[in-house]
């Protein structure tokens, strides 16, 4: 899409949103002689705190600059929904505002995770906090529900739980790769209080995390293979698959697929297994 095409689509979008709002919706006295559907341009300009000429140029697809502050004011005046607001910012070539943090998966997403058993599956939020898991995952790494909420974090478990060091056959390689993935995944969350507290505490309690974090290595997630030495079930080899949950921004679903017939055969035992036995 060229810049001219994008400005044209932006103009059409603004006009369509303006025409759907009645004066009553906006708290404006309509008056007796009104033929314009929805709001007039001057009314949107007044509600947004911009000049009528500037807003008219915007609806005429003129080549003018639009600030994030003005976009936010337009979104408020036009009563845009969250998805419409993101669309407005995208058409204007701006990064959408931060969405409210996700508190946890919805019931349907958790039911999906449960239905994936006997394959281990879990949900991570943007800070890699475990916000959902099934019985097979609990059997593989231990039940996160038995931990304090602030300790239900994948990196925290990998770097502070001694059992994880013996569970992962290549702990150092896997742990270092996770740090690089986490740094890349959190590139836009450096001002998040949870992110700041988590990384600070991990650097304090783990010399390995501190060293690898300061290396500033970055890695994208790719389908990866991990080998576990489970205390009850024995060797397990999984290929990891990651999916984004579109209805829960920031949440990702991880599913462990058996990489060999032996692991496939052992899956049912994970539902009742425990790392403490």
Coordinates of C-alpha atoms in Angstrom, one line a residue:
X1 CA 0.0 0.0 0.0
X2 CA 1.5 3.4 -1.0
X3 CA 1.4 6.4 1.2
X4 CA -1.4 7.9 -0.9
X5 CA -3.4 4.7 -0.7
X6 CA -2.9 4.7 3.1
X7 CA -4.1 8.3 3.5
X8 CA -7.1 7.5 1.3
X9 CA -8.1 4.6 3.4
X10 CA -7.5 6.6 6.6
X11 CA -9.8 9.4 5.2
X12 CA -12.5 6.9 4.3
X13 CA -12.3 5.3 7.8
X14 CA -12.5 8.6 9.6
X15 CA -15.5 9.6 7.5
X16 CA -17.3 6.3 8.1
X17 CA -16.8 6.6 11.9
X18 CA -17.9 10.2 11.9
X19 CA -21.1 9.5 10.0
X20 CA -22.2 6.7 12.4
X21 CA -22.2 9.0 15.5
X22 CA -25.3 11.0 16.2
X23 CA -25.2 14.4 17.8
X24 CA -27.0 13.0 20.8
X25 CA -24.2 10.3 21.2
X26 CA -21.6 13.1 21.3
X27 CA -23.7 15.3 23.6
X28 CA -24.3 18.0 20.9
X29 CA -27.6 19.8 20.3
X30 CA -28.6 18.8 16.8
X31 CA -30.7 21.8 15.8
X32 CA -33.8 21.9 13.5
X33 CA -32.1 22.0 10.1
X34 CA -29.6 19.2 9.9
X35 CA -29.1 17.0 6.8
X36 CA -25.6 15.6 7.5
X37 CA -25.6 12.0 8.7
X38 CA -23.8 11.8 12.0
X39 CA -21.4 14.5 13.1
X40 CA -20.2 17.4 11.0
X41 CA -16.5 17.8 10.4
X42 CA -16.4 21.0 12.5
X43 CA -18.0 19.1 15.4
X44 CA -15.4 16.4 15.3
X45 CA -12.7 19.1 15.1
X46 CA -14.1 20.8 18.1
X47 CA -14.4 17.6 20.1
X48 CA -10.8 16.7 19.2
X49 CA -9.3 20.1 19.8
X50 CA -8.0 20.5 16.3
X51 CA -8.8 23.1 13.6
X52 CA -11.6 22.5 11.1
X53 CA -9.2 23.1 8.2
X54 CA -6.7 20.5 9.4
X55 CA -9.4 17.9 10.0
X56 CA -10.9 18.6 6.6
X57 CA -7.5 18.0 5.0
X58 CA -7.3 14.7 6.9
X59 CA -10.6 13.5 5.4
X60 CA -9.4 14.7 2.0
X61 CA -6.3 12.5 2.2
X62 CA -3.9 15.4 2.2
X63 CA -0.3 14.8 2.9
X64 CA -0.2 16.1 6.5
X65 CA 1.5 14.8 9.7
X66 CA -0.6 13.4 12.5
X67 CA 0.8 13.1 16.1
X68 CA 0.0 10.3 18.5
X69 CA -1.7 12.8 20.8
X70 CA -4.1 14.0 18.0
X71 CA -4.8 10.4 17.0
X72 CA -5.8 9.7 20.6
X73 CA -8.1 12.7 20.7
X74 CA -9.7 11.7 17.4
X75 CA -10.3 8.2 18.7
X76 CA -11.9 9.6 21.8
X77 CA -14.1 12.0 19.8
X78 CA -15.2 9.3 17.4
X79 CA -15.8 6.8 20.2
X80 CA -13.5 4.1 18.7
X81 CA -13.4 0.7 20.1
X82 CA -10.0 -0.8 21.0
X83 CA -9.7 -2.6 17.6
X84 CA -10.7 0.5 15.8
X85 CA -8.1 2.6 17.7
X86 CA -5.4 0.1 16.7
X87 CA -6.6 0.3 13.1
X88 CA -6.5 4.1 13.2
X89 CA -2.9 4.2 14.5
X90 CA -1.8 1.6 11.9
X91 CA -3.3 3.7 9.0
X92 CA -1.5 6.8 10.4
X93 CA 1.8 4.9 10.4
X94 CA 2.0 5.0 14.2
X95 CA 2.6 2.2 16.8
X96 CA -0.7 1.5 18.6
X97 CA -0.9 2.4 22.3
X98 CA 0.1 -0.3 24.8
X99 CA -2.8 -2.6 25.6
X100 CA -3.8 -3.3 29.2
X101 CA -1.8 -6.2 30.6
X102 CA -3.4 -9.6 30.3
X103 CA -4.3 -11.0 33.8
X104 CA -4.7 -14.5 32.6
X105 CA -6.2 -16.8 30.0
X106 CA -9.9 -17.1 29.5
X107 CA -11.7 -20.3 30.5
X108 CA -11.9 -21.4 26.8
X109 CA -8.1 -21.1 26.4
X110 CA -7.5 -23.1 29.6
X111 CA -9.9 -25.8 28.4
X112 CA -7.8 -26.0 25.2
X113 CA -4.7 -26.5 27.2
X114 CA -6.4 -29.2 29.3
X115 CA -7.7 -30.9 26.1
X116 CA -4.1 -31.2 24.8
X117 CA -3.2 -33.7 27.5
X118 CA -1.5 -36.2 27.6
X119 CA 0.8 -33.8 25.7
X120 CA 2.4 -31.3 28.1
X121 CA 1.1 -27.7 27.3
X122 CA 1.3 -24.4 29.0
X123 CA 0.6 -20.7 28.6
X124 CA 3.1 -17.9 29.1
X125 CA 2.3 -14.2 29.3
X126 CA 4.5 -11.4 28.0
X127 CA 6.9 -11.7 31.0
X128 CA 7.0 -15.5 30.7
X129 CA 4.8 -16.0 33.8
X130 CA 3.0 -19.3 33.7
X131 CA -0.7 -18.4 33.5
X132 CA -2.0 -21.8 32.5
X133 CA -0.9 -25.4 32.2
X134 CA -2.3 -29.0 32.0
X135 CA -1.7 -32.1 34.1
X136 CA 0.9 -33.4 31.8
X137 CA 3.0 -30.2 32.1
X138 CA 2.6 -30.4 35.9
X139 CA 3.8 -34.0 35.8
X140 CA 6.8 -33.0 33.7
X141 CA 8.1 -30.0 35.6
X142 CA 6.1 -30.1 38.9
X143 CA 2.8 -28.3 39.6
X144 CA 3.2 -24.5 39.3
X145 CA 0.0 -24.2 41.4
X146 CA 2.0 -25.2 44.4
X147 CA 4.3 -22.2 44.0
X148 CA 3.8 -18.6 45.1
X149 CA 2.4 -16.5 42.2
X150 CA 5.5 -14.5 41.7
X151 CA 7.6 -17.7 41.3
X152 CA 5.4 -19.1 38.5
X153 CA 7.7 -17.9 35.9
X154 CA 9.6 -20.1 33.4
X155 CA 12.9 -18.3 33.8
X156 CA 12.6 -18.2 37.5
X157 CA 12.1 -22.0 37.6
X158 CA 14.9 -22.7 35.2
X159 CA 17.4 -20.6 37.1
X160 CA 16.3 -21.1 40.8
X161 CA 14.8 -24.6 41.0
X162 CA 17.6 -27.2 41.5
X163 CA 15.3 -29.9 40.1
X164 CA 15.2 -28.2 36.7
X165 CA 19.0 -28.5 36.4
X166 CA 18.8 -32.3 36.6
X167 CA 15.6 -32.5 34.6
X168 CA 17.0 -30.7 31.5
X169 CA 19.9 -32.9 30.1
X170 CA 21.5 -29.8 28.5
X171 CA 20.6 -27.3 31.2
X172 CA 23.3 -24.7 30.3
X173 CA 22.6 -24.7 26.6
X174 CA 18.8 -24.5 27.0
X175 CA 19.0 -21.9 29.8
X176 CA 21.3 -19.6 27.8
X177 CA 19.1 -19.9 24.7
X178 CA 16.0 -19.0 26.8
X179 CA 17.7 -15.8 28.1
X180 CA 18.5 -14.8 24.5
X181 CA 14.9 -15.5 23.5
X182 CA 13.5 -13.6 26.5
X183 CA 15.6 -10.5 25.8
X184 CA 14.4 -10.5 22.2
X185 CA 10.8 -11.2 23.1
X186 CA 10.7 -8.4 25.7
X187 CA 12.3 -5.7 23.5
X188 CA 9.2 -3.5 24.0
X189 CA 8.7 -4.2 27.7
X190 CA 11.7 -2.6 29.3
X191 CA 9.5 -0.1 31.1
X192 CA 7.2 -2.8 32.5
X193 CA 7.5 -3.0 36.3
X194 CA 7.1 -6.8 36.4
X195 CA 9.8 -7.2 33.7
X196 CA 12.2 -4.9 35.6
X197 CA 11.6 -6.6 38.9
X198 CA 12.0 -10.1 37.4
X199 CA 15.2 -9.4 35.6
X200 CA 16.7 -7.6 38.6
X201 CA 15.9 -10.4 41.0
X202 CA 17.2 -13.1 38.6
X203 CA 20.5 -11.2 38.2
X204 CA 20.8 -11.1 42.0
X205 CA 20.1 -14.8 42.6
X206 CA 21.7 -16.4 39.6
X207 CA 25.3 -15.7 38.5
X208 CA 24.6 -17.5 35.2
X209 CA 21.6 -15.4 34.4
X210 CA 23.5 -12.2 35.2
X211 CA 26.4 -13.2 33.0
X212 CA 24.2 -14.2 30.0
X213 CA 21.9 -11.2 30.4
X214 CA 24.8 -8.8 30.2
X215 CA 26.0 -10.6 27.0
X216 CA 23.0 -9.0 25.2
X217 CA 22.5 -12.1 23.0
X218 CA 19.3 -12.3 21.0
X219 CA 17.5 -15.3 19.6
X220 CA 14.1 -15.8 17.9
X221 CA 12.0 -18.7 18.9
X222 CA 12.1 -21.6 16.5
X223 CA 10.7 -25.1 16.9
X224 CA 13.2 -26.6 19.4
X225 CA 14.0 -30.0 20.8
X226 CA 14.5 -30.6 24.5
X227 CA 15.5 -33.7 26.3
X228 CA 14.4 -34.4 29.9
X229 CA 15.7 -36.9 32.4
X230 CA 12.5 -37.4 34.5
X231 CA 12.9 -39.0 37.9
X232 CA 10.0 -41.3 37.4
X233 CA 9.4 -41.7 33.7
X234 CA 12.9 -41.6 32.4
X235 CA 14.2 -39.9 29.2
X236 CA 11.7 -37.9 27.3
X237 CA 12.4 -36.0 24.1
X238 CA 10.0 -33.3 23.0
X239 CA 9.7 -30.9 20.0
X240 CA 8.3 -27.6 21.2
X241 CA 5.6 -25.7 19.2
X242 CA 4.6 -22.1 20.0
X243 CA 1.4 -20.4 19.0
X244 CA 0.1 -16.9 19.8
X245 CA -3.3 -16.6 21.4
X246 CA -5.0 -13.8 19.4
X247 CA -7.8 -13.4 21.9
X248 CA -5.3 -12.8 24.7
X249 CA -2.6 -10.4 23.6
X250 CA 0.8 -11.3 24.9
X251 CA -0.1 -14.8 25.8
X252 CA 1.6 -17.7 23.9
X253 CA 0.7 -21.4 23.9
X254 CA 3.5 -24.0 24.1
X255 CA 2.8 -27.6 23.2
X256 CA 5.4 -30.4 23.7
X257 CA 5.1 -33.0 20.9
X258 CA 6.9 -36.3 21.5
X259 CA 9.9 -36.7 19.2
X260 CA 10.1 -40.5 19.3
X261 CA 8.0 -43.5 19.9
X262 CA 9.4 -44.1 23.4
X263 CA 8.3 -40.6 24.6
X264 CA 4.9 -41.1 23.0
X265 CA 4.5 -44.3 24.9
X266 CA 5.4 -42.6 28.2
X267 CA 3.0 -39.7 27.9
X268 CA 0.1 -41.1 29.9
X269 CA 2.4 -41.5 32.9
X270 CA 3.1 -37.8 33.0
X271 CA -0.4 -36.9 34.2
X272 CA 0.3 -38.5 37.6
X273 CA 4.0 -38.0 37.8
X274 CA 5.7 -35.6 40.1
X275 CA 9.2 -34.3 40.2
X276 CA 9.2 -34.7 44.0
X277 CA 8.8 -38.5 43.9

